Amino acid sequence: MSSVNSFFPQSLRDQPVLIVPGLRNSDEHHWQSLWEGKLPNSKRIELTDWDTPDLEKWKQGIREQLQNIDQPVVIIAHSFGTLASASIAEEFPEKIAALFLVAPADPDKFQIASQLPQHPLRVSAQIIASSNDPWLTEAKAAYWALLWGADYLRFKNVGHINSASNLGEWPEGIIQLQRLLRKANARRTALAQHKSKAA
């Protein structure tokens, strides 16, 4: 049994997952693609142009997939895709089970920082960064995590956490995703209990 199948819990394999890559998409060696291949209920957003950083087009790609899914999804996003995913979570928190945001791109590079959420998101989220990511400094990654109320974890010297990082199936990332999902499930349970008591 592969490391992905042994790490992914059945609950995640049964749950809708949406893969949101960054610029130029994620190739077949990228951990996102490897995870997608192991998760039967996963889908990837579709774009006609992966080379132009257009926040609205990325968001529209996510919206189109969400229309076809009838229960909250786990969004697994990378780089520029994390920025669009956080924005969509602000629009449709009820459609998002959790946000797994890996190696965010620096929104200042694209002059879109003001278009992103400026307060804590209403869904469970985690930002994973790298100490030597050329696309975003550690300080900025921590800043956006704090602003969005997301858990923050920094790996040492794994670049942009992409194919060039040679992570393979990236079992460390799978462990972090499992932890995020446990937290998200506990949060939903607590909210449901609170609503039940208030009713």
XYZ file of C-alpha atoms in Angstrom:
199
model
C 0.000 0.000 0.000
C 1.387 3.414 -0.919
C 2.244 6.010 1.676
C -0.638 8.188 0.493
C -3.224 5.440 0.909
C -1.849 4.571 4.329
C -1.868 8.212 5.469
C -5.173 9.386 4.026
C -8.042 8.463 6.355
C -11.142 6.917 4.834
C -13.124 9.974 5.892
C -11.054 12.169 3.573
C -11.225 9.711 0.699
C -15.016 9.836 1.038
C -15.177 13.630 1.209
C -15.144 16.007 -1.774
C -11.737 17.592 -2.305
C -10.981 20.476 -4.629
C -7.441 20.914 -5.952
C -6.532 24.528 -6.703
C -3.063 24.837 -8.265
C -1.104 28.012 -8.779
C 0.390 29.541 -11.890
C 1.214 27.113 -14.698
C -0.831 24.411 -12.969
C 0.708 21.501 -11.049
C 2.542 18.929 -13.170
C 2.399 15.161 -12.730
C 5.279 15.195 -10.216
C 3.680 17.800 -7.970
C 2.317 16.516 -4.653
C -1.073 18.046 -5.533
C -1.309 15.833 -8.607
C -0.146 12.760 -6.700
C -2.747 13.373 -3.991
C -5.457 13.972 -6.580
C -4.700 10.607 -8.114
C -5.227 8.881 -4.757
C -8.401 10.687 -3.719
C -11.414 9.344 -5.631
C -13.630 12.320 -4.767
C -11.146 14.983 -5.781
C -11.502 17.439 -8.630
C -9.220 20.121 -10.023
C -10.337 23.552 -11.125
C -10.296 24.119 -14.873
C -8.790 27.228 -16.465
C -8.162 28.146 -20.085
C -5.072 30.184 -19.142
C -2.806 28.986 -16.331
C -0.017 31.437 -17.145
C -1.702 34.775 -16.416
C -2.221 35.577 -12.715
C -5.858 36.654 -12.774
C -7.477 36.401 -9.338
C -11.036 36.628 -10.658
C -10.478 33.843 -13.210
C -9.061 31.579 -10.504
C -12.026 32.391 -8.258
C -14.460 31.685 -11.081
C -12.771 28.335 -11.665
C -13.401 27.469 -8.019
C -17.004 28.704 -8.122
C -17.767 26.520 -11.136
C -16.566 23.409 -9.320
C -18.420 24.286 -6.121
C -21.682 24.482 -8.088
C -21.346 20.782 -8.894
C -20.623 19.625 -5.331
C -23.461 19.204 -2.854
C -21.489 19.135 0.394
C -18.635 21.177 1.909
C -15.282 20.567 0.267
C -11.724 20.499 1.491
C -9.748 22.901 -0.683
C -6.110 21.960 -1.192
C -4.446 24.984 -2.734
C -0.942 25.962 -3.774
C 0.775 29.275 -4.501
C -1.489 31.724 -6.401
C -4.328 29.274 -5.902
C -4.236 29.892 -2.144
C -5.114 33.547 -2.658
C -8.168 32.712 -4.727
C -9.182 29.970 -2.294
C -9.088 32.290 0.722
C -11.211 34.788 -1.202
C -13.780 32.127 -2.094
C -13.907 30.958 1.525
C -14.972 34.458 2.469
C -17.738 34.388 -0.157
C -19.006 30.856 0.482
C -17.924 29.675 3.943
C -20.799 27.206 4.043
C -19.329 25.387 1.032
C -15.845 24.986 2.526
C -15.013 22.282 5.071
C -11.384 23.396 5.451
C -8.641 25.301 3.642
C -5.183 23.781 3.219
C -3.079 26.655 1.854
C 0.454 25.691 0.843
C 3.225 28.110 -0.134
C 1.062 31.167 -0.806
C 2.273 33.543 -3.475
C 2.953 37.098 -2.359
C -0.173 39.113 -3.247
C 1.939 42.270 -3.388
C 3.742 40.837 -6.417
C 0.415 40.976 -8.255
C -0.977 44.151 -6.623
C -4.000 42.246 -5.274
C -3.437 42.377 -1.505
C -6.358 44.788 -1.048
C -8.670 42.370 -2.892
C -8.066 39.580 -0.385
C -9.925 39.046 2.915
C -8.712 41.459 5.576
C -10.080 39.618 8.621
C -10.285 36.072 10.028
C -11.938 33.553 7.751
C -15.022 31.695 8.944
C -13.572 28.288 8.085
C -10.743 26.238 9.539
C -7.546 26.972 7.639
C -3.844 26.283 7.697
C -1.008 28.030 5.910
C 2.159 26.040 5.280
C 5.233 27.985 4.241
C 8.924 27.374 3.589
C 11.872 29.239 5.041
C 13.405 29.785 1.608
C 10.346 30.218 -0.590
C 11.222 32.704 -3.353
C 7.539 33.637 -3.735
C 6.821 34.721 -0.161
C 8.904 35.595 2.886
C 8.328 33.854 6.208
C 7.228 37.139 7.754
C 4.546 37.707 5.127
C 3.312 34.132 5.333
C 2.926 34.540 9.093
C 1.179 37.873 8.559
C -1.498 36.409 6.286
C -1.973 33.443 8.591
C -2.565 35.808 11.499
C -4.895 38.009 9.460
C -6.980 35.052 8.277
C -6.990 33.277 11.642
C -5.204 30.307 10.080
C -2.826 27.879 11.742
C 0.722 28.488 10.563
C 3.556 26.034 10.003
C 6.933 26.734 8.447
C 9.054 23.970 6.931
C 12.777 24.549 6.566
C 14.377 24.918 3.139
C 11.818 23.253 0.873
C 11.606 26.093 -1.634
C 8.181 26.748 -3.113
C 6.890 23.338 -1.965
C 6.376 22.230 -5.546
C 7.806 19.677 -7.978
C 11.254 21.261 -7.755
C 11.211 20.582 -4.006
C 11.314 16.816 -4.734
C 8.783 15.989 -2.028
C 7.183 13.048 -3.795
C 3.854 12.246 -2.173
C 4.825 14.587 0.687
C 3.704 12.489 3.678
C 4.519 15.355 6.074
C 1.914 17.441 4.295
C -0.639 14.665 4.557
C -0.095 14.552 8.322
C -0.746 18.290 8.539
C -3.871 17.937 6.415
C -5.172 15.241 8.766
C -4.615 17.536 11.747
C -6.434 20.364 10.013
C -9.411 18.123 9.264
C -9.622 16.927 12.859
C -9.696 20.549 13.987
C -12.312 21.447 11.365
C -14.531 18.534 12.410
C -14.246 19.514 16.075
C -15.138 23.091 15.191
C -18.232 22.053 13.249
C -19.336 19.787 16.085
C -18.918 22.571 18.638
C -20.858 25.027 16.475
C -23.659 22.540 15.957
C -23.905 21.911 19.690
C -23.942 25.636 20.384
C -26.769 26.174 17.892
C -28.690 23.277 19.381
C -28.447 24.731 22.879
C -29.423 28.191 21.654
C -32.488 26.900 19.836
